[in-house]
Coordinates of C-alpha atoms in Angstrom, one line a residue:
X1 CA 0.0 0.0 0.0
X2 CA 1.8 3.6 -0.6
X3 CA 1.7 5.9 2.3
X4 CA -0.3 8.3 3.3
X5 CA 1.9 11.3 2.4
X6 CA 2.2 10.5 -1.2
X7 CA 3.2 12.3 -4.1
X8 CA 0.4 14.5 -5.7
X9 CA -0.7 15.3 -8.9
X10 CA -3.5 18.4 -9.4
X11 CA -4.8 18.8 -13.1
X12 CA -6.0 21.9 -14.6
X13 CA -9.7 20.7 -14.0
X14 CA -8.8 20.9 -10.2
X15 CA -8.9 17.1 -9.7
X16 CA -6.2 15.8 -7.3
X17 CA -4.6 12.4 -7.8
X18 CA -2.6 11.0 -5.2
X19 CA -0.1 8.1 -5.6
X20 CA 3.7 7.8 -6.6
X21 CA 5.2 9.2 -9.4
X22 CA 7.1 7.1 -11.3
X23 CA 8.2 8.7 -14.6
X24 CA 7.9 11.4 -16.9
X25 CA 8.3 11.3 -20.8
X26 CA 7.1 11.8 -24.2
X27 CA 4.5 13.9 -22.8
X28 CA 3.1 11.2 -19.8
X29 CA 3.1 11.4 -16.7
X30 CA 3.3 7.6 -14.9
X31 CA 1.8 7.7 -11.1
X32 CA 1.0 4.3 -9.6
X33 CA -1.8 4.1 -7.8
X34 CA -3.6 1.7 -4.8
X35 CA -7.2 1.9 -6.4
X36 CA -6.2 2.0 -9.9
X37 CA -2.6 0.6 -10.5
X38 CA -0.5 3.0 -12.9
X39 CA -2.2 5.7 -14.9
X40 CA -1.1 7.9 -17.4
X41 CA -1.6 11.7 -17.5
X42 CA -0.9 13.8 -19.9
X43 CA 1.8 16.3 -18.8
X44 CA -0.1 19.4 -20.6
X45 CA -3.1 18.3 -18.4
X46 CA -0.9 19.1 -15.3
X47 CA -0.7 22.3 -13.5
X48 CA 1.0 21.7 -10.5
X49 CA 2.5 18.5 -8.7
X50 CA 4.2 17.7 -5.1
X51 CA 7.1 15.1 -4.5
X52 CA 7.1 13.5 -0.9
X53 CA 10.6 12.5 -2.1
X54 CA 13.3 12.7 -4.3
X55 CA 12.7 12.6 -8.2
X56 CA 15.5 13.0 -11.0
X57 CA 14.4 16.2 -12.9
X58 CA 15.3 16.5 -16.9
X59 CA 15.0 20.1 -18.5
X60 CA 14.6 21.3 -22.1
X61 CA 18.0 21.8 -23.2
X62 CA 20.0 21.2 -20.5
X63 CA 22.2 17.7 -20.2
X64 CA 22.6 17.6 -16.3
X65 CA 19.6 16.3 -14.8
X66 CA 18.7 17.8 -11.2
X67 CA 17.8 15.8 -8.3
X68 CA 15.4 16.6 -4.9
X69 CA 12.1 16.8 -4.0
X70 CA 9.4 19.3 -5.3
X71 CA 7.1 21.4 -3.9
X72 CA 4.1 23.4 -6.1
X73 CA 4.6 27.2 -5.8
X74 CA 1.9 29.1 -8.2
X75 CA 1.3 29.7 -11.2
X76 CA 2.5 26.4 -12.4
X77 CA 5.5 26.9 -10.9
X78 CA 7.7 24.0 -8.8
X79 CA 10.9 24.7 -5.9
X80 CA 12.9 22.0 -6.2
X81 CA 14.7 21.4 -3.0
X82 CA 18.1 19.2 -3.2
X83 CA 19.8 16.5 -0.7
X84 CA 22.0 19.3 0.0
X85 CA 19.1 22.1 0.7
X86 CA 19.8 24.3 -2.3
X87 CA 16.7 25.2 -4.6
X88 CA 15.8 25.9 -7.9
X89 CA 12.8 27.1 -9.1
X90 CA 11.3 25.1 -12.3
X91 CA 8.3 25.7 -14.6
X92 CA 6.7 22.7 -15.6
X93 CA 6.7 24.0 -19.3
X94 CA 10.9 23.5 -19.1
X95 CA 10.8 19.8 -17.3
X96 CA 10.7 17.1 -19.9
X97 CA 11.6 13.7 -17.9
X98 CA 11.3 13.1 -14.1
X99 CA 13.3 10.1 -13.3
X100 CA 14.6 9.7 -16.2
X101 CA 16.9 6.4 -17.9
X102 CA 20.3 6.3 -17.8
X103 CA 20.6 6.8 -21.5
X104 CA 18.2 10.2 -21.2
X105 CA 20.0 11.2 -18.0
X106 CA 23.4 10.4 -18.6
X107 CA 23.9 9.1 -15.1
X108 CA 25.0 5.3 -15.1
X109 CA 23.4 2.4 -17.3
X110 CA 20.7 0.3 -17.7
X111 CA 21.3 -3.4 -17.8
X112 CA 18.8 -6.1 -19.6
X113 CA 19.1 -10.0 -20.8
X114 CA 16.6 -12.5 -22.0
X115 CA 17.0 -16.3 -22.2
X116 CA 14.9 -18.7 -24.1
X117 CA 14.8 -22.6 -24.1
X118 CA 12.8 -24.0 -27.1
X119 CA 12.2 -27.2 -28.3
X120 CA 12.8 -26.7 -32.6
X121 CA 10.9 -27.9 -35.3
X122 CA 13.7 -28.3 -38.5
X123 CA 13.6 -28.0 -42.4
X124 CA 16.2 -27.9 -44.9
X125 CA 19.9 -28.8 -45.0
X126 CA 18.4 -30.7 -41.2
X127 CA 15.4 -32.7 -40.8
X128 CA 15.1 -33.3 -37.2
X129 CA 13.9 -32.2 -33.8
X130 CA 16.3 -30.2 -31.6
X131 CA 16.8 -28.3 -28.6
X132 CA 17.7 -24.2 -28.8
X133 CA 18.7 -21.7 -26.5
X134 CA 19.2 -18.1 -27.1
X135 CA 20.3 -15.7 -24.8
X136 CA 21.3 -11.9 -24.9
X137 CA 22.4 -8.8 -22.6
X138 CA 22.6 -5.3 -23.3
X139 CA 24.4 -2.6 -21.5
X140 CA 22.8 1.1 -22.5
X141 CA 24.0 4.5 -21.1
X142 CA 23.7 7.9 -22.9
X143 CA 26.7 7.6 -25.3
X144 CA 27.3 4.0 -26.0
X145 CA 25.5 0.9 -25.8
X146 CA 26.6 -2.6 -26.2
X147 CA 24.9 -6.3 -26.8
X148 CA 26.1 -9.7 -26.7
X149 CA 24.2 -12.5 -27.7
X150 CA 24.3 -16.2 -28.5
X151 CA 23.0 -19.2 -30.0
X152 CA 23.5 -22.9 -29.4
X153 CA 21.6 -25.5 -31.3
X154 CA 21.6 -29.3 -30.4
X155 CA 20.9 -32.1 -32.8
X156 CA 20.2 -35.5 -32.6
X157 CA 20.1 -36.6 -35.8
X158 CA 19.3 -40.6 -36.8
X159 CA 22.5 -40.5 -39.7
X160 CA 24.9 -38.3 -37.9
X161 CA 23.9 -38.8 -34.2
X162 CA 24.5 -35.8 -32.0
X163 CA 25.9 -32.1 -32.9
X164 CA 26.1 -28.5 -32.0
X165 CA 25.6 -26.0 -33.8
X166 CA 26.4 -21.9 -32.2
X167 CA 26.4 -18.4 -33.2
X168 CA 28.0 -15.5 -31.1
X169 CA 27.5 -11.9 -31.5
X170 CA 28.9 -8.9 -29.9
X171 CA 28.2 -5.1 -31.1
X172 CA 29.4 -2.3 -29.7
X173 CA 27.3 1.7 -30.5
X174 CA 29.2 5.1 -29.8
X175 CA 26.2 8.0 -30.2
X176 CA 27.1 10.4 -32.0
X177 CA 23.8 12.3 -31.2
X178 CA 20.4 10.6 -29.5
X179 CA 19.8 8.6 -32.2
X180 CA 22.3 8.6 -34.6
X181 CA 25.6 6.1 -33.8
X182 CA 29.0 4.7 -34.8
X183 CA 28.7 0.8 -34.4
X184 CA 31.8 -1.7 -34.3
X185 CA 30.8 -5.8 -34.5
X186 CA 31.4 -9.4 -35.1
X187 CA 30.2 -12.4 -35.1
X188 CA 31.4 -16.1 -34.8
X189 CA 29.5 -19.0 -36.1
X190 CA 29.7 -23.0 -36.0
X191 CA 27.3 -25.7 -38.0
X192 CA 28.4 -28.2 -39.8
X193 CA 24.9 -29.0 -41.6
X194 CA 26.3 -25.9 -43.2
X195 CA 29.8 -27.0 -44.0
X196 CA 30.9 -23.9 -41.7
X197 CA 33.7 -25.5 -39.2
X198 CA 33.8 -21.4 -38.6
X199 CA 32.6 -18.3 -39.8
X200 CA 33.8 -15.0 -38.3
X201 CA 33.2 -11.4 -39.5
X202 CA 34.5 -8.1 -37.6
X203 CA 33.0 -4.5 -39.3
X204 CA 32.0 -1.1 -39.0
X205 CA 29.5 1.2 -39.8
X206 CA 27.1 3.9 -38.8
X207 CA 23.1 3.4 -37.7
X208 CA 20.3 5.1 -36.7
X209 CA 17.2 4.7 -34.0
X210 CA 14.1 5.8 -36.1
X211 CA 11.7 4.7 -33.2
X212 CA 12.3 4.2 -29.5
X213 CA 10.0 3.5 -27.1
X214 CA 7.0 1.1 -27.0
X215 CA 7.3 0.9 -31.1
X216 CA 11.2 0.8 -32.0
X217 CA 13.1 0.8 -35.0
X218 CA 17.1 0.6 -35.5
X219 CA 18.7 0.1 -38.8
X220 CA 22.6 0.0 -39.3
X221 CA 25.3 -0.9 -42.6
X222 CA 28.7 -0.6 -42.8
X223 CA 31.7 -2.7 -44.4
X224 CA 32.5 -6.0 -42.8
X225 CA 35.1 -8.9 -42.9
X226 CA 34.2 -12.0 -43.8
X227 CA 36.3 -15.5 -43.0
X228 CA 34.7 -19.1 -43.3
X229 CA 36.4 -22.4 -43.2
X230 CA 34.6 -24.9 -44.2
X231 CA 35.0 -29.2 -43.9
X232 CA 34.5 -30.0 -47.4
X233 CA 34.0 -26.9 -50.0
X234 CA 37.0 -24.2 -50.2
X235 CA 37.4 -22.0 -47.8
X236 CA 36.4 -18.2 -48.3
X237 CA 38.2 -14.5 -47.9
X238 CA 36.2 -11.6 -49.1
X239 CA 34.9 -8.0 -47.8
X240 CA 31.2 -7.7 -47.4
X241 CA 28.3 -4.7 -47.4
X242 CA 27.0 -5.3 -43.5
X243 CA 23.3 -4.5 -42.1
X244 CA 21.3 -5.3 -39.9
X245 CA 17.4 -4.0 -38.3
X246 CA 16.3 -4.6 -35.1
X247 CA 12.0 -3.1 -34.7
X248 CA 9.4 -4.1 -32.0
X249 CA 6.3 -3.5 -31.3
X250 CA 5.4 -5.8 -28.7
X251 CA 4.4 -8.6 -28.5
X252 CA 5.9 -8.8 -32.2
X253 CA 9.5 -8.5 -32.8
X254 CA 12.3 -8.9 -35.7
X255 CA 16.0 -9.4 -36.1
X256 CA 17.9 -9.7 -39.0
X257 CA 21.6 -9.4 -40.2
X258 CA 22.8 -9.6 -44.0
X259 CA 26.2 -9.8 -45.8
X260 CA 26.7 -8.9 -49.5
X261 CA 30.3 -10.3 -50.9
X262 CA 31.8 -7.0 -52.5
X263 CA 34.3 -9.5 -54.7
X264 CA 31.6 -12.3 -55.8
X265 CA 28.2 -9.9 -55.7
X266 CA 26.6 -13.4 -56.3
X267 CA 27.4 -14.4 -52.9
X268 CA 24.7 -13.1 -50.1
X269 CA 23.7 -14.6 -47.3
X270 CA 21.2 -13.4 -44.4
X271 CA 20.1 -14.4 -40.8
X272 CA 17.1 -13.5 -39.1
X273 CA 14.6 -14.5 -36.3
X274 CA 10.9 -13.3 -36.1
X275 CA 8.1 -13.9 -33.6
X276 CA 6.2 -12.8 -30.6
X277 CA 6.6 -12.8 -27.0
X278 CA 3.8 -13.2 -24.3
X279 CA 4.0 -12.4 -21.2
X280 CA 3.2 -14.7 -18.2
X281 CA 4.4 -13.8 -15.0
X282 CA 6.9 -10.7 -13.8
X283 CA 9.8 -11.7 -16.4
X284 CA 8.7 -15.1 -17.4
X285 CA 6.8 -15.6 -20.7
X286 CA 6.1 -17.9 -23.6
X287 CA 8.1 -17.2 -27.3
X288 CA 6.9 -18.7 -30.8
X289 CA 9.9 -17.8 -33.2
X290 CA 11.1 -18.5 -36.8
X291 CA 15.2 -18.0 -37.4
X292 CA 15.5 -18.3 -41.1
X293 CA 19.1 -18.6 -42.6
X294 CA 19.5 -18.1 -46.1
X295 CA 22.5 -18.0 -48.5
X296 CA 22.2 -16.9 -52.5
X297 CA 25.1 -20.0 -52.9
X298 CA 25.4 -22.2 -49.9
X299 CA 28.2 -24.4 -49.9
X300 CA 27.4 -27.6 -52.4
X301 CA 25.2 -30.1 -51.8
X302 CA 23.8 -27.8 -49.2
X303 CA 20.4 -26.4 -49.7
X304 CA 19.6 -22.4 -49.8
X305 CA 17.3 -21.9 -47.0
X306 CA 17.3 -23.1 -42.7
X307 CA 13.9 -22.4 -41.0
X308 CA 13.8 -23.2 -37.6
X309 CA 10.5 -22.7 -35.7
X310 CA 10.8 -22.3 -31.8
X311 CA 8.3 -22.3 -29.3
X312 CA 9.8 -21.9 -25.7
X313 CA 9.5 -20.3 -22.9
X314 CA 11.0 -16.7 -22.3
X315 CA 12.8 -15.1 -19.2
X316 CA 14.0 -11.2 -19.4
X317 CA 15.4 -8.9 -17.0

């Protein structure tokens, strides 16, 4: 239950709404509530609002974020009063966040992973039932962000009995503005349904965020490396065209990553997963998800296209 001195929100119809504020952005005000649970206000709507503690305060065009509790003046005017005692006087027209995330404030980073354990449905260079897990964690902060993520496959396969199969990827962005960034990457890769005993790239490039927030949209290219060594066909040298999109809009989401040969343009090849997440309990859900590899000229006797369909279940922090 929240206390009985709690935050308080009055609107410009005079209604008074008491709870805890929890955030403030793209125009909403969050407060979460005993009667009703979180509700959204619009921050227009608002004309004057009291902390009963600390809050992280965000201004229009100012990069250091202010911290300590505010009290409504007049006039839809705020005092903000720090851990130190000093005050500042605020208009609620100027504040854009209140407790902002580390990659709007700039003060620390915000840490997240998922892992999902699927049981996998196979067709085309396998035929075969097989056990997936996937697993990922991203570090964000206001100028850089970085992801690692991996992929193991087992097989049990009647002809060749039991193999692994694993992909490993690591990124690293450098924002050059909010949503504009230089990326560095690579990627490591093992399957021998492929002929690939390894395949490694390392590149560069530059990317944007065209969405962020409940609906997101991130888009990248730049020039890779490309190395495979392979157990039967000849082994393979070339730079590569790199890119990759990463968009939500929950419970949908899509990944994919391509690589265009720049010496052989015939040579292409592309991996991507699809699919939706529902929620369950607090970070547990269930996943249905396609990964679908395909290559323009896979190695011979290999065929063009791996669909894998996944259902699992989902755990994210």
């Amino acid at each position: 239950m929240l206390a009985a001195a709690a935050d308080e929100v009055v609107l410009r119809n005079g209604d008074r709404i008491r709870g805890e504020i929890t955030s403030l952005a793209d125009g909403k005000l969050l407060l979460r509530t005993d009667y009703a649970g979180e509700i959204a206000l619009r921050w227009r709507e608002v004309a004057a609002l009291s902390t009963t503690g600390p809050v992280t305060v965000m201004r229009a065009g100012a990069r250091t974020p202010l911290h300590g509790t505010l009290q409504a003046l007049y006039g839809g005017r705020l005092l903000l009063v720090a851990p130190d005692g000093a005050a500042h006087e605020l208009s609620l027209d100027e504040i854009t966040h209140l407790n902002p995330p580390p990659w709007e404030s700039g003060i620390g980073a915000a840490y997240a992973g998922r892992i999902t354990l699927a049981a996998a449905f196979t067709r085309g260079n396998t035929e075969d039932e097989r056990i997936d897990a996937d697993g990922e964690f991203t570090a964000r902060a206001r100028d850089y962000r970085y992801a690692l993520s991996a992929r193991v496959e087992r097989d049990d396969e009647p002809q060749i009995g039991v193999s692994t199969a694993w992909l490993a990827n690591t990124n690293y962005d450098r924002f050059l503005e909010t949503d504009r960034f230089a990326y560095v990457r690579g990627s490591l890769e093992h399957d021998r349904a492929k002929d690939i005993a390894q395949r490694a790239s390392a590149g560069a490039g530059y990317g944007a965020e065209l969405a962020a927030g409940h609906a997101s949209l991130t888009v990248r290219g730049g020039v890779d490396y490309v190395t495979v060594d392979r157990y039967a066909a000849a082994n393979e040298r070339y730079p590569a065209l790199g890119w990759g999109v990463k968009a939500g809009y929950p419970p949908w989401f899509h990944e994919h990553e391509g690589f265009w040969n720049l010496e052989d343009t015939d040579a292409v090849f592309v991996r991507s997963k699809t699919g939706l997440r529902l929620p369950l309990l607090k970070g547990l859900g269930v996943s249905a998800q396609l990964n679908l590899d395909w290559e323009r000229r896979p190695a011979p006797g290999r065929k063009s296209t791996d669909s894998t369909l996944l259902i699992g279940i989902d755990y994210a922090w």
